[in-house]
Short mmCIF file of C-alpha atoms in Angstrom, two decimals:
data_model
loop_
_atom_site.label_atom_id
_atom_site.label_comp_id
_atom_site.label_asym_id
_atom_site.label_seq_id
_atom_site.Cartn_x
_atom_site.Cartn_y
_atom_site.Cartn_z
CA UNK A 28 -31.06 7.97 12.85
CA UNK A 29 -30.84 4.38 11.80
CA UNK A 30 -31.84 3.49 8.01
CA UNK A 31 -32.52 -0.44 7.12
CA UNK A 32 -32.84 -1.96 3.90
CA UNK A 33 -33.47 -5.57 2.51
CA UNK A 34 -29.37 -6.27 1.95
CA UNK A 35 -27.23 -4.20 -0.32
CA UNK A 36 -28.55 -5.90 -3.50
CA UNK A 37 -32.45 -5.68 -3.17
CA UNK A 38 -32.74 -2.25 -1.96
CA UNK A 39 -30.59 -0.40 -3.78
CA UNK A 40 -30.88 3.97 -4.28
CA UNK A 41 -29.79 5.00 -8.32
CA UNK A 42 -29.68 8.28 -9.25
CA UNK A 43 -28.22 10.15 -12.74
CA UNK A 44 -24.32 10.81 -11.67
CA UNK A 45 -23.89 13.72 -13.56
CA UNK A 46 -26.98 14.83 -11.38
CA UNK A 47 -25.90 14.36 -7.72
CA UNK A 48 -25.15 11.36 -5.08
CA UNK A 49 -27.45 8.78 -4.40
CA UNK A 50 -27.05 9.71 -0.59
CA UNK A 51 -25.60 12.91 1.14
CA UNK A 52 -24.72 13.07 4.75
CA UNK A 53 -23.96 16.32 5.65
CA UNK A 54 -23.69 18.63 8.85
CA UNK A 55 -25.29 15.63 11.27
CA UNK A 56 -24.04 13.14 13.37
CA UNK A 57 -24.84 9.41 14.41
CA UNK A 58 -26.60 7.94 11.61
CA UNK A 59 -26.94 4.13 10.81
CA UNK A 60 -26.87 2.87 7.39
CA UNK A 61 -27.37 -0.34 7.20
CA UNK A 62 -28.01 -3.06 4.21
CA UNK A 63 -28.65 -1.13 1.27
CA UNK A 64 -26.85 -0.31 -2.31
CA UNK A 65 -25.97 3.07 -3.72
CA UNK A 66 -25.17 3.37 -7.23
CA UNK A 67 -24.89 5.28 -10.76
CA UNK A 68 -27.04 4.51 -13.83
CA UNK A 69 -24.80 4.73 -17.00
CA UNK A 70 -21.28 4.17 -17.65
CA UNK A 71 -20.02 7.79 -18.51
CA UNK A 72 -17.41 8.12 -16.27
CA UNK A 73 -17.30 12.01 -15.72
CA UNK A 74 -14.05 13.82 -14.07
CA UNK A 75 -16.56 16.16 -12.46
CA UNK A 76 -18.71 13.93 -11.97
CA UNK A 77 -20.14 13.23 -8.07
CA UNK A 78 -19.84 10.11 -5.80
CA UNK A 79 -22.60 7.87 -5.21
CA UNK A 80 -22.35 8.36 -1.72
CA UNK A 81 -20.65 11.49 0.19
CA UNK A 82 -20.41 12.13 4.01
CA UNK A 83 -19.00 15.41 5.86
CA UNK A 84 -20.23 14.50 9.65
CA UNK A 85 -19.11 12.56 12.40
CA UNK A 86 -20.18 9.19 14.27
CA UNK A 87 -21.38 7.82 10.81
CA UNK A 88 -21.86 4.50 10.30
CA UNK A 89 -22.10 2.21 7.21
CA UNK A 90 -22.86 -1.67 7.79
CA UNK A 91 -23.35 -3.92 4.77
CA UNK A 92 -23.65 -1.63 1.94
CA UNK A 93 -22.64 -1.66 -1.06
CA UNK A 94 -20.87 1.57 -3.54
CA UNK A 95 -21.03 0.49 -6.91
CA UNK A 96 -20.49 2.05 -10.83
CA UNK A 97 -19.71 5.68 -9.58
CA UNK A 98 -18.60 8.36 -12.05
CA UNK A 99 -16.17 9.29 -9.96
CA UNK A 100 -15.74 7.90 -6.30
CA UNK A 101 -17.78 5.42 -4.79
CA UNK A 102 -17.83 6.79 -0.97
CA UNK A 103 -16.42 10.27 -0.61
CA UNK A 104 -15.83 11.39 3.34
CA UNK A 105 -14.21 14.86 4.19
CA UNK A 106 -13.97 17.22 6.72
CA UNK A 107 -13.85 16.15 9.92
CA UNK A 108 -15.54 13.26 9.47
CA UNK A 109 -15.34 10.05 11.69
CA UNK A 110 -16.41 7.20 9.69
CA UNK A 111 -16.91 3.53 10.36
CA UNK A 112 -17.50 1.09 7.55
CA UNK A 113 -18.14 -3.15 8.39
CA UNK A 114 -18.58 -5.46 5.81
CA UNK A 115 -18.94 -2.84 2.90
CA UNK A 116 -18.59 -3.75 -0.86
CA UNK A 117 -16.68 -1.10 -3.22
CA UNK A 118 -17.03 -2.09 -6.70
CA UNK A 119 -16.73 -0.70 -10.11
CA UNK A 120 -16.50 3.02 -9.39
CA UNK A 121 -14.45 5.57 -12.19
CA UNK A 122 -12.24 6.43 -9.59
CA UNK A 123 -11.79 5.50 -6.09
CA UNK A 124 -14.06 2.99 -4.09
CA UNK A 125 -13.39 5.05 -0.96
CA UNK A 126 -11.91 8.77 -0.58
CA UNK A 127 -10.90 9.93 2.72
CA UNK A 128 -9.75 13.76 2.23
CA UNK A 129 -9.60 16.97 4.42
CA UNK A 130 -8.74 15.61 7.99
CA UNK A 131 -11.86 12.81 8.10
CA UNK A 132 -10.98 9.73 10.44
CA UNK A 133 -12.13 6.47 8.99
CA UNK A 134 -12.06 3.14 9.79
CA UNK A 135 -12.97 -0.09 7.53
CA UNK A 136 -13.55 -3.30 8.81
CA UNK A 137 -13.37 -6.44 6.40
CA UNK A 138 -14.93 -4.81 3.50
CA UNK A 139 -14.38 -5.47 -0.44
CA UNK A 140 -12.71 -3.31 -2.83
CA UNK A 141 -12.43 -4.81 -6.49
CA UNK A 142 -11.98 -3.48 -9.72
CA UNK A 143 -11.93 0.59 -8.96
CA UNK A 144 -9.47 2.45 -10.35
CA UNK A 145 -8.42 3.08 -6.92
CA UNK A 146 -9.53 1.16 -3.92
CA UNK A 147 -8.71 3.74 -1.16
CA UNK A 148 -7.43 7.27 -1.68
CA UNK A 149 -6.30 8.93 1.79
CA UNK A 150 -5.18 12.38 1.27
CA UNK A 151 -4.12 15.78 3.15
CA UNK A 152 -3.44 16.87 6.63
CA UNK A 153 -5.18 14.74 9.61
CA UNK A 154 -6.80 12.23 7.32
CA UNK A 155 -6.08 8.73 8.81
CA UNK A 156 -7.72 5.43 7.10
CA UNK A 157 -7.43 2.21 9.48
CA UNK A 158 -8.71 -1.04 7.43
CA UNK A 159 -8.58 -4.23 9.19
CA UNK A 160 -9.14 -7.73 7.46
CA UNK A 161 -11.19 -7.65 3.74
CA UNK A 162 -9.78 -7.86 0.66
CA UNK A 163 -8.74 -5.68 -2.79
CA UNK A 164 -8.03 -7.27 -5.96
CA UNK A 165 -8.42 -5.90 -9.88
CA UNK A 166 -7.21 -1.84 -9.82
CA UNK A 167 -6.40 -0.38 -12.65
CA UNK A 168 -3.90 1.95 -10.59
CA UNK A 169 -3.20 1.56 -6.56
CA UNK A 170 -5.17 -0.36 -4.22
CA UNK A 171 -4.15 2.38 -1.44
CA UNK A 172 -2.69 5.17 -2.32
CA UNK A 173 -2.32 7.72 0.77
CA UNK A 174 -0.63 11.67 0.08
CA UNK A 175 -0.46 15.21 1.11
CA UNK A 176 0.45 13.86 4.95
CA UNK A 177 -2.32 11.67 5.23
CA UNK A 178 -1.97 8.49 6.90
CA UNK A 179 -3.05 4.53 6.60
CA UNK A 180 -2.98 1.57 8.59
CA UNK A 181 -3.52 -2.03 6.93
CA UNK A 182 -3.81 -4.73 9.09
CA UNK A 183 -4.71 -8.20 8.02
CA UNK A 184 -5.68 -7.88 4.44
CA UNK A 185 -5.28 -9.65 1.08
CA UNK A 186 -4.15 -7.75 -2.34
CA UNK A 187 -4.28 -9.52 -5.11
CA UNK A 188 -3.92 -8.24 -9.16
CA UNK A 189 -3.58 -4.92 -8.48
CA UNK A 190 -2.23 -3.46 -11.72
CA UNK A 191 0.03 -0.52 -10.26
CA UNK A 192 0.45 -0.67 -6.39
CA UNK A 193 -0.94 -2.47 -3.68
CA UNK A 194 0.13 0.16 -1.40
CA UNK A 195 1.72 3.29 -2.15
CA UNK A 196 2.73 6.28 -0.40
CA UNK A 197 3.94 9.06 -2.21
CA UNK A 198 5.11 12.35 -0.74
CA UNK A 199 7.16 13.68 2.25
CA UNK A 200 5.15 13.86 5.73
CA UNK A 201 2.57 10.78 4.42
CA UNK A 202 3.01 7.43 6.16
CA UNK A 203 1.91 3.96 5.88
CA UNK A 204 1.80 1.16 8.18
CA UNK A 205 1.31 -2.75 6.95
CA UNK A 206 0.67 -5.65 9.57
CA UNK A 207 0.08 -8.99 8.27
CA UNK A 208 -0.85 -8.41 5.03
CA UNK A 209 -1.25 -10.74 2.18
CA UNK A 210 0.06 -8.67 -1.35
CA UNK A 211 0.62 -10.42 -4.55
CA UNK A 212 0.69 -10.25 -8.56
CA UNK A 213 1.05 -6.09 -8.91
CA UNK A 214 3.70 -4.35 -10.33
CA UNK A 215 5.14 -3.32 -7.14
CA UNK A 216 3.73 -4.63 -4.03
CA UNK A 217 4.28 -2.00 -1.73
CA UNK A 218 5.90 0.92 -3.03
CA UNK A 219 6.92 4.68 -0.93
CA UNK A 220 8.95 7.54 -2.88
CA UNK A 221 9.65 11.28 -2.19
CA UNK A 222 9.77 11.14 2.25
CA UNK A 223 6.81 9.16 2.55
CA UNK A 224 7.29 6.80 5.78
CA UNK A 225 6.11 3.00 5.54
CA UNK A 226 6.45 0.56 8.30
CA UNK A 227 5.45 -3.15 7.20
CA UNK A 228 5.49 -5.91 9.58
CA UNK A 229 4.89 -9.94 9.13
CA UNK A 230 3.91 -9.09 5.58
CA UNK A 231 3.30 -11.82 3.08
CA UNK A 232 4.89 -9.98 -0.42
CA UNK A 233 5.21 -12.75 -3.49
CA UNK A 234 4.66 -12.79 -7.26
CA UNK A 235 5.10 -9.42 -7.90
CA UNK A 236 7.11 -7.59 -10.37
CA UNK A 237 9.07 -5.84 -7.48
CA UNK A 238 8.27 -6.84 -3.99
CA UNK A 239 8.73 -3.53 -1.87
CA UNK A 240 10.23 -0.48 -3.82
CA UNK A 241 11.54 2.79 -1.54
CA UNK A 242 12.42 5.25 -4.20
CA UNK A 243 13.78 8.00 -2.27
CA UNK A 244 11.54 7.61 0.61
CA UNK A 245 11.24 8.75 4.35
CA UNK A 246 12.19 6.46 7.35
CA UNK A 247 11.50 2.65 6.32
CA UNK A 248 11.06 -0.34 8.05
CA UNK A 249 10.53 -4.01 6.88
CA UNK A 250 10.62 -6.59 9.33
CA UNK A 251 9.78 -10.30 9.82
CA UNK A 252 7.86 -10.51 6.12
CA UNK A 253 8.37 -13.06 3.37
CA UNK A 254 9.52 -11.81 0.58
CA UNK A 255 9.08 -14.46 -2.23
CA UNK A 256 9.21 -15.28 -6.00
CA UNK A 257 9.07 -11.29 -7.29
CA UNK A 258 10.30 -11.24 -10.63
CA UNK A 259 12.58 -8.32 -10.22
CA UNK A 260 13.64 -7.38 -6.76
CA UNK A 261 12.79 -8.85 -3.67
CA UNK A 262 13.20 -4.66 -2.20
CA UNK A 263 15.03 -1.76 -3.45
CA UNK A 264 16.05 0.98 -2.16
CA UNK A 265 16.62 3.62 -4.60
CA UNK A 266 18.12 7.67 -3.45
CA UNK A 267 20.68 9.73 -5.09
CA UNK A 268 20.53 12.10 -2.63
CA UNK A 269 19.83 12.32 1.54
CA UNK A 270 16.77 10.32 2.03
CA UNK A 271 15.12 8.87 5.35
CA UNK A 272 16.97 5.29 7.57
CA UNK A 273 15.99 2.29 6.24
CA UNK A 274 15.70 -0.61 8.84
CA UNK A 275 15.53 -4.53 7.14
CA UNK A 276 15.27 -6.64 10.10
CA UNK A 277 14.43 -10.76 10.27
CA UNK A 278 13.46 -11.09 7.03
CA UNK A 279 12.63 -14.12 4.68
CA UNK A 280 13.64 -12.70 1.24
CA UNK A 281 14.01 -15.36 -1.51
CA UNK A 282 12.90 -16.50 -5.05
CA UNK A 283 13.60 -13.42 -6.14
CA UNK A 284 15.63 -12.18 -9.01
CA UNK A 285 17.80 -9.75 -7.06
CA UNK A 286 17.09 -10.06 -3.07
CA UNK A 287 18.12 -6.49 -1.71
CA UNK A 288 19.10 -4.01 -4.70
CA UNK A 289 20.44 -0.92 -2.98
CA UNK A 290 21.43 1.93 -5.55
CA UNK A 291 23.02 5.35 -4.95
CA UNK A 292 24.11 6.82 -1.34
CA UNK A 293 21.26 8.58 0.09
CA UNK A 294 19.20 6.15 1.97
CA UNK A 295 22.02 4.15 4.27
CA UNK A 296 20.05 0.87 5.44
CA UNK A 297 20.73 -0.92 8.77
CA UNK A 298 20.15 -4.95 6.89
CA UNK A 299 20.34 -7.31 9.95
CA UNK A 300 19.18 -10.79 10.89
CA UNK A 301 17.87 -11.44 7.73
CA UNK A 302 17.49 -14.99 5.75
CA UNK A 303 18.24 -14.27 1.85
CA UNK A 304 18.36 -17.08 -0.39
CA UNK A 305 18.35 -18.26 -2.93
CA UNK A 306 17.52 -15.64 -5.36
CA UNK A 307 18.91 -15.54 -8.99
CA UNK A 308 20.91 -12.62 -8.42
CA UNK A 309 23.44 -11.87 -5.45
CA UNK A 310 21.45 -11.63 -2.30
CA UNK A 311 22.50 -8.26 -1.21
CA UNK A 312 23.55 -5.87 -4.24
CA UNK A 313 25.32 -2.48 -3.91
CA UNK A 314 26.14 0.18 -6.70
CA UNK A 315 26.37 3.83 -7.50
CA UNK A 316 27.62 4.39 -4.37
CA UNK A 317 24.84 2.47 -1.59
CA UNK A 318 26.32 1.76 1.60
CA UNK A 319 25.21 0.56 4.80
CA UNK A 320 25.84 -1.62 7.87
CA UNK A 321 24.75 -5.66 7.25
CA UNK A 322 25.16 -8.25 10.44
CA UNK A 323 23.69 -11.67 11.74
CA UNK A 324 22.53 -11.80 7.80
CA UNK A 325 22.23 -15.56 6.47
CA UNK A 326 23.20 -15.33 2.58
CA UNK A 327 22.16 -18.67 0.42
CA UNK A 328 22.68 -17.66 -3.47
CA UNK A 329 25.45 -18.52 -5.71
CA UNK A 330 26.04 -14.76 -5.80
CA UNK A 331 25.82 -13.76 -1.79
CA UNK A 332 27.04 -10.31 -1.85
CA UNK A 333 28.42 -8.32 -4.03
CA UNK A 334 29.81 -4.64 -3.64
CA UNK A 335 30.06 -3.42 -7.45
CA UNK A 336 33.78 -2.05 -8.51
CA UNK A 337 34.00 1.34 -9.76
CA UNK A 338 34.13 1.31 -13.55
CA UNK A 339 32.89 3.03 -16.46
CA UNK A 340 28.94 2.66 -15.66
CA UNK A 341 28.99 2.73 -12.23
CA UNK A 342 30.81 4.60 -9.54
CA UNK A 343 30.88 1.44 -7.09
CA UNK A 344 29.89 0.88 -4.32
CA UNK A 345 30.40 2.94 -1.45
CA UNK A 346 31.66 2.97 2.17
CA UNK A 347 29.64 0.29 4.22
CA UNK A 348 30.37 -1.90 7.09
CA UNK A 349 30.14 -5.72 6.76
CA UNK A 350 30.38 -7.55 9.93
CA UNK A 351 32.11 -10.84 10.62
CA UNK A 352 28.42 -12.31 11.85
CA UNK A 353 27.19 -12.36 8.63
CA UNK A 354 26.82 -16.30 7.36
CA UNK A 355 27.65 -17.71 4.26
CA UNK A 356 25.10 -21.07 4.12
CA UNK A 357 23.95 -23.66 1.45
CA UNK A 358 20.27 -23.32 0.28
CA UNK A 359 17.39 -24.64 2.42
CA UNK A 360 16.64 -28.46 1.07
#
C-alpha cells in the first residue's frame, strides 16, 4: 500500500485528540506514507490523551510527513515494529515527537524534531532508534532520552537549545552511541546515570552548562570530541560507589570552567592522549576519593592538575597513577 499526498502542509489529516489518532497502522506490513500532515485540533494537552499517528507493524514507511500539536506523542511505534522515517518533521507535540517502545526497530533519516517536550523517547527491551543527519532544537526536557534497556544510535546530527538533555540515558542495561554530532546550549549536553552505557565519538559538545555528565553510569567512552566553552564542566564523572570503566581518549577539552571533574571512587577512568587547556579551573580535578590512570595527556591551564588533600570537606583524592608522559605545555596562541 502506498498513500500520496500534496506535501505535508497541504494535505494534512486532523482529528479531535481526545478522540483517537489521525492515522493507525496496525497488524499490516509494507505501507508507504508519503507527503502528508497528521495533526491534533486544540491545545489541551491530555496525559491520556492518543498520538496523532501510531504504528504496531513492520516494513512501514514514512517519507516527508509531518507530526504536529499532539496531545501526547506525535508518532507512537511499538511492538515489533520496523520503522523507517526520511525527511519527517516532529513539531509541537505534548510529549514526545517520536516514541519507540516495546521492542520496535526504527530508523530516522534527516528528519526535524523542534519544540516537543521530548524529541525521541526509546524505551524497554529490544527497542533500538538509529537517526542519521537532521536536526533537534527547543525541548522543554531531553532531545533523546532512551531507558528500560533500550538502545540509540546518533550519527551526524545537530542539537541545539535543548532545555534539559540533548542526550540522555538513564538506567542500567540502556546504551547510547554518538558519532559526529553537533550538541550545544542545554543544560547538559550529553548526560548517562544509573549503568546506562554511552559511547560518543568525534562529537562537537560547546556552550553548554555541563558538556558530558556520567553520574554513576555504565561503561563510558569519549573519544576524539571537542569539548569547548561549557560553563561548568567540560565532563564529570560522578560515583560513590562501583560504577562501569570510563575511557577519555584524544580529546580536545577546553574553555571550560573545570576540564575533567572526577568525584568519589567508583567509576576509575583510563584519561589518555588528551589535549586540556586552557580551562578556568585545573584541567584534570580529583576529590572525594576519584582515582584513575592519566598518560600522553597535554595539560595547558594555570591550574593543570590537581589531586585535592584530605581535609575537613573532602576526603582527598584517592590512589591513582600519573605517568611521567603526561606534558605540562603553554596555551595554544
Amino acid at each position: 500500500m502506498h498513500l500520496i499526498g500534496n506535501g505535508s502542509t497541504k494535505s494534512v489529516i486532523m482529528v479531535d485528540g481526545r478522540s483517537g489518532s489521525s492515522i493507525v497502522v496496525r497488524g499490516t506490513k509494507d505501507v508507504v506514507i508519503e507527503g502528508i500532515g497528521f495533526s491534533h485540533a486544540g491545545d489541551e494537552a491530555l496525559a491520556a490523551g492518543n498520538s496523532t499517528a501510531s504504528v504496531d507493524g513492520s516494513g512501514v514507511s514514512f517519507q516527508e510527513c509531518a507530526f504536529t500539536h499532539a496531545m501526547l506523542d506525535g508518532l507512537t511505534i511499538s511492538g515489533a515494529s520496523t520503522v523507517k522515517l526520511n525527511k519527517c518533521v516532529f513539531s509541537e507535540n505534548a510529549e514526545a515527537g517520536l516514541k519507540a517502545t516495546g521492542g520496535a526497530v526504527v530508523t530516522a533519516v534527516e528528519c526535524t524534531f523542534e519544540k516537543n517536550n521530548f524529541g525521541v523517547i526509546s524505551e524497554l527491551s529490544n527497542t533500538a532508534v538509529t537517526v542519521t543527519g537532521g536536526s533537534f532544537s527547543g525541548h522543554a526536557a531531553s532531545a533523546i532520552e532512551a531507558s528500560d534497556h533500550a538502545q540509540i544510535t546518533v550519527r551526524g546530527a545537530k542539537f541545539v537549545s535543548n532545555k534539559e538533555n540533548a542526550v540522555y540515558a538513564h538506567d542500567s542495561g540502556t546504551s547510547a552511541l554518538l558519532e559526529d554530532c553537533d550538541i550545544s546550549k542545554s543544560e547538559n549536553g550529553i548526560k548517562a546515570a544509573k549503568g546506562a552505557a554511552l559511547t560518543a565519538i568525534k562529537c562537537r559538545v560547546k556552550e553548554n552548562i555541563i558538556g558530558m555528565a556520567f553520574d554513576s553510569a555504565g561503561n563510558i567512552a569519549v573519544r576524539e570530541s571537542m569539548i569547548e566553552g561549557n560553563a561548568e564542566d567540560g565532563i564529570v564523572l560522578f560515583a560513590e560507589a562501583g560504577a562501569g570503566t570510563a575511557l577519555i581518549n584524544k580529546n580536545t577539552i577546553k574553555g571550560n570552567r573545570f576540564g575533567l571533574n572526577i568525584h568519589g571512587p567508583g567509576m576509575v577512568p583510563d584519561v589518555s592522549g588528551n589535549d586540556l587547556g586552557p580551562n578556568a579551573f585545573p584541567d584534570i580535578y580529583l576529590h572525594n576519593k576519584a582515582a584513575g590512570s592519566y598518560s600522553k595527556n597535554t595539560l595547558r591551564s594555570a591550574e593543570r592538575f590537581v589531586a585535592e588533600p584530605a581535609g575537613p570537606d573532602d576526603p582527598g583524592a584517592g590512589t591513582y597513577q600519573w605517568a611521567t608522559d603526561n606534558i605540562e605545555a603553554p596555551a595554544n596562541p
